[in-house]
Short mmCIF file of C-alpha atoms and ligand atoms in Angstrom, two decimals:
data_model
loop_
_atom_site.label_atom_id
_atom_site.label_comp_id
_atom_site.label_asym_id
_atom_site.label_seq_id
_atom_site.Cartn_x
_atom_site.Cartn_y
_atom_site.Cartn_z
CA MET A 145 28.72 9.10 -55.18
CA ALA A 146 26.25 9.48 -52.34
CA TRP A 147 27.77 8.95 -48.89
CA TRP A 148 25.37 6.13 -48.04
CA LEU A 149 26.67 4.14 -51.01
CA GLU A 150 30.35 4.57 -50.30
CA ASN A 151 30.35 4.11 -46.51
CA LYS A 152 29.42 1.26 -44.29
CA MET A 153 26.48 2.60 -42.37
CA ARG A 154 25.37 1.56 -38.91
CA MET A 155 22.17 3.47 -38.36
CA ILE A 156 19.78 3.66 -35.46
CA GLN A 157 16.23 4.79 -36.13
CA ASN A 158 14.05 6.18 -33.38
CA ASN A 159 10.38 6.87 -33.96
CA LEU A 160 9.94 9.76 -31.60
CA ARG A 161 6.86 10.52 -29.56
CA ASP A 162 5.96 14.18 -29.09
CA ILE A 163 7.20 14.09 -25.48
CA ASP A 164 10.65 12.96 -26.65
CA ALA A 165 11.37 16.52 -27.81
CA ASN A 166 12.51 17.08 -24.25
CA MET A 167 14.90 14.18 -24.07
CA ASP A 168 18.52 14.55 -23.05
CA ILE A 169 20.30 14.83 -26.41
CA ASP A 170 23.81 14.31 -24.97
CA SER A 171 22.71 11.08 -23.36
CA TYR A 172 21.07 10.01 -26.65
CA ILE A 173 24.35 10.62 -28.51
CA ASN A 174 26.25 8.61 -25.92
CA THR A 175 23.84 5.73 -26.52
CA LEU A 176 24.37 5.97 -30.28
CA LYS A 177 28.12 5.77 -29.67
CA GLU A 178 27.72 2.75 -27.38
CA PHE A 179 25.99 0.98 -30.26
CA GLY A 180 28.75 2.05 -32.63
CA ALA A 181 26.26 3.96 -34.78
CA ASN A 182 27.58 6.40 -37.38
CA ALA A 183 24.12 7.53 -38.52
CA CYS A 184 20.71 8.05 -36.96
CA MET A 185 17.25 8.67 -38.31
CA VAL A 186 14.98 10.85 -36.21
CA GLY A 187 11.61 12.55 -36.59
CA CYS A 188 11.82 15.96 -38.17
CA GLY A 189 8.53 16.96 -39.80
CA GLY A 190 5.15 16.01 -41.16
CA ILE A 191 2.74 14.86 -38.44
CA THR A 192 4.71 16.76 -35.81
CA ALA A 193 7.49 19.27 -36.43
CA PHE A 194 10.47 18.68 -34.15
CA TYR A 195 11.90 22.05 -35.19
CA PRO A 196 10.34 25.53 -34.91
CA THR A 197 8.50 25.51 -38.22
CA GLU A 198 6.95 28.72 -39.50
CA LEU A 199 4.49 26.90 -41.74
CA GLU A 200 0.89 27.18 -40.56
CA PHE A 201 -0.03 23.78 -42.01
CA GLN A 202 2.57 21.93 -39.98
CA TYR A 203 1.89 21.16 -36.30
CA ARG A 204 4.68 22.29 -34.06
CA ASN A 205 5.55 19.92 -31.23
CA PRO A 206 3.90 21.43 -28.12
CA TYR A 207 6.45 19.78 -25.81
CA MET A 208 9.46 21.25 -27.60
CA GLU A 209 11.50 24.06 -26.09
CA GLY A 210 13.95 25.64 -28.51
CA ASP A 211 14.94 23.64 -31.57
CA PHE A 212 15.11 19.91 -30.87
CA PHE A 213 16.03 18.75 -34.37
CA GLY A 214 18.55 21.55 -35.01
CA THR A 215 20.32 20.95 -31.69
CA LEU A 216 20.41 17.20 -32.20
CA LEU A 217 21.77 17.58 -35.73
CA GLU A 218 24.52 19.94 -34.62
CA LYS A 219 25.60 17.72 -31.74
CA CYS A 220 25.50 14.58 -33.88
CA HIS A 221 27.71 16.21 -36.49
CA LEU A 222 30.21 17.29 -33.82
CA ASN A 223 30.38 13.61 -32.86
CA GLY A 224 30.78 12.35 -36.42
CA ILE A 225 27.24 10.96 -36.63
CA ARG A 226 25.13 11.60 -39.73
CA VAL A 227 21.47 12.50 -39.43
CA ILE A 228 18.65 11.40 -41.70
CA ALA A 229 15.52 13.51 -41.24
CA ARG A 230 12.38 11.41 -41.03
CA PHE A 231 9.09 12.77 -42.37
CA ASP A 232 5.61 11.34 -42.29
CA PHE A 233 3.21 13.14 -44.61
CA SER A 234 0.55 10.42 -44.48
CA LYS A 235 -1.19 12.13 -41.57
CA ALA A 236 -1.53 15.56 -40.02
CA HIS A 237 -2.74 16.84 -36.67
CA VAL A 238 -6.52 17.11 -36.29
CA SER A 239 -6.24 20.90 -35.86
CA ILE A 240 -5.13 21.05 -39.51
CA TYR A 241 -7.97 18.73 -40.54
CA GLU A 242 -10.42 21.19 -38.99
CA LYS A 243 -9.05 24.00 -41.18
CA HIS A 244 -8.54 22.09 -44.46
CA ARG A 245 -10.79 19.04 -44.63
CA GLU A 246 -10.35 18.85 -48.41
CA TRP A 247 -6.68 17.85 -47.96
CA PHE A 248 -7.62 14.62 -46.19
CA THR A 249 -8.52 11.07 -47.12
CA LYS A 250 -12.18 10.11 -47.26
CA SER A 251 -12.91 6.43 -46.69
CA ILE A 252 -15.38 4.43 -48.77
CA TYR A 253 -17.79 5.06 -45.90
CA GLY A 254 -17.46 8.81 -46.54
CA GLU A 255 -15.60 9.43 -43.30
CA PRO A 256 -12.20 10.98 -42.52
CA VAL A 257 -9.59 8.48 -41.29
CA LYS A 258 -8.76 9.71 -37.82
CA TYR A 259 -6.23 8.06 -35.54
CA HIS A 260 -5.71 9.49 -32.03
CA ASP A 261 -4.92 13.16 -32.63
CA THR A 262 -4.19 12.76 -36.35
CA ALA A 263 -6.11 12.30 -39.60
CA ALA A 264 -4.89 10.66 -42.82
CA THR A 265 -4.00 13.06 -45.62
CA CYS A 266 -4.52 12.23 -49.29
CA ILE A 267 -1.65 12.11 -51.76
CA ASN A 268 -3.77 14.09 -54.25
CA GLY A 269 -4.68 16.84 -51.80
CA VAL A 270 -2.93 20.20 -51.55
CA TYR A 271 -1.07 19.25 -48.35
CA GLN A 272 0.83 16.38 -49.97
CA GLN A 273 1.05 17.97 -53.41
CA GLU A 274 2.36 21.36 -52.24
CA GLY A 275 2.76 21.40 -48.46
CA THR A 276 5.31 18.60 -48.44
CA LEU A 277 7.55 20.55 -50.79
CA GLU A 278 7.34 23.61 -48.55
CA ILE A 279 8.15 21.55 -45.46
CA ILE A 280 11.15 19.86 -47.06
CA LYS A 281 12.35 23.18 -48.46
CA GLU A 282 12.12 24.79 -45.01
CA VAL A 283 14.14 21.96 -43.44
CA LEU A 284 16.79 21.82 -46.17
CA SER A 285 17.25 25.60 -46.12
CA ARG A 286 17.89 25.57 -42.37
CA TYR A 287 19.76 22.35 -41.67
CA PRO A 288 22.62 20.45 -43.34
CA VAL A 289 20.80 17.10 -43.14
CA ASP A 290 22.53 14.02 -44.52
CA GLY A 291 19.41 12.46 -45.97
CA VAL A 292 15.63 12.41 -45.85
CA PHE A 293 13.21 9.54 -45.35
CA PHE A 294 9.46 9.46 -46.01
CA ASN A 295 7.36 7.10 -43.96
CA MET A 296 4.12 5.59 -45.33
CA PHE A 297 4.26 7.32 -48.69
CA GLY A 298 1.46 6.70 -51.20
CA TYR A 299 -2.02 5.21 -50.90
CA GLN A 300 -3.30 3.34 -47.87
CA THR A 301 -6.43 1.21 -47.69
CA LYS A 302 -6.17 0.38 -43.99
CA ASP A 303 -5.62 2.43 -40.87
CA TYR A 304 -2.98 1.72 -38.23
CA SER A 305 -5.32 -0.70 -36.45
CA ASP A 306 -5.75 -2.65 -39.70
CA ASN A 307 -9.35 -1.46 -40.20
CA TYR A 308 -10.32 -1.38 -43.86
CA ILE A 309 -10.91 2.14 -45.17
CA GLY A 310 -10.85 1.29 -48.86
CA ILE A 311 -10.08 3.41 -51.90
CA CYS A 312 -9.88 7.11 -51.02
CA GLN A 313 -13.04 8.87 -52.20
CA CYS A 314 -11.96 12.46 -51.60
CA ASP A 315 -12.72 15.16 -54.15
CA SER A 316 -9.06 15.47 -55.18
CA CYS A 317 -8.91 11.76 -56.08
CA LYS A 318 -12.29 11.88 -57.84
CA THR A 319 -11.35 14.92 -59.92
CA ARG A 320 -7.91 13.69 -60.84
CA PHE A 321 -9.08 10.20 -61.77
CA ARG A 322 -11.90 11.62 -63.90
CA LYS A 323 -9.47 13.98 -65.60
CA SER A 324 -6.99 11.17 -66.26
CA TYR A 325 -9.41 8.51 -67.55
CA GLY A 326 -12.85 10.11 -67.96
CA LEU A 327 -14.09 7.54 -65.41
CA GLU A 328 -15.55 7.56 -61.91
CA LEU A 329 -13.39 6.23 -59.07
CA PRO A 330 -13.89 2.56 -58.26
CA THR A 331 -15.12 1.70 -54.77
CA GLU A 332 -14.03 -1.95 -54.77
CA GLU A 333 -10.61 -3.51 -55.22
CA ASN A 334 -11.72 -5.97 -57.84
CA GLU A 335 -8.93 -7.28 -60.06
CA LEU A 336 -11.47 -8.27 -62.72
CA ASP A 337 -12.77 -4.72 -63.03
CA GLU A 338 -11.19 -2.68 -65.84
CA VAL A 339 -11.75 0.53 -63.89
CA PHE A 340 -9.88 -0.85 -60.88
CA LEU A 341 -6.97 -1.83 -63.13
CA LYS A 342 -6.90 1.77 -64.36
CA TYR A 343 -6.94 2.89 -60.75
CA LYS A 344 -3.85 0.78 -60.01
CA GLU A 345 -2.10 2.53 -62.90
CA PHE A 346 -3.33 5.86 -61.51
CA LYS A 347 -1.82 5.11 -58.10
CA GLN A 348 1.53 4.28 -59.66
CA PHE A 349 1.87 7.37 -61.80
CA THR A 350 0.61 9.80 -59.15
CA VAL A 351 3.12 8.45 -56.61
CA ASP A 352 5.97 8.58 -59.15
CA GLU A 353 5.02 12.09 -60.19
CA LEU A 354 4.97 13.45 -56.64
CA LEU A 355 8.31 11.86 -55.75
CA GLN A 356 9.85 13.35 -58.88
CA LYS A 357 8.32 16.73 -58.06
CA ILE A 358 9.86 16.61 -54.58
CA CYS A 359 13.27 15.68 -56.05
CA ARG A 360 13.14 18.42 -58.67
CA GLY A 361 11.94 20.96 -56.10
CA GLN A 362 15.13 20.49 -54.12
CA GLU A 363 17.35 20.91 -57.16
CA ALA A 364 15.83 24.29 -58.08
ZN1 ZN B 447 -7.99 11.11 -52.03
#
């Protein structure tokens, strides 16, 4: 049985900023202990890598010296605290957008969905379909993590500021939807439209398929 099902877990989750890669890890662990936490969830990869990744499509934290995630994991384990690695594949740094625009979401207005120094990736693009597996594989081959967590997985129709971006109109979505149903992608979320109902089905099976692919990839 998985450890998180058999133990009582008291977990603290911290959504780290890039500058937190320089935080005092010993002091962080003392704080976890003060709260009586036996597990923590911290940023590991995706938008920013908190470990020295070798993958060119993953942005390495520019504030990090050494290996933040690896050091934190080791010290947590020495203190009996489990570590769940948090990933966010929904966005990537704009430097990656500049190199591989086809991996990113295109709004119904035909624009990329940029947010500060990131841009939204599309679940049907190569980054999420293949890059995520490489990133997870790199992390699992280096670190004895106790679990993984994916933030904001799947399709989004709004950005972080709640602005409507609509149904992704990128070439990967268009091609895959056409291949699946012989139809063009809808542009409106209209429950009375047969094509939109197909699109809802499309969203479900593409999400399920990628999650299964990620699971299987780690068993191989
Ligand atoms: Zn798309």
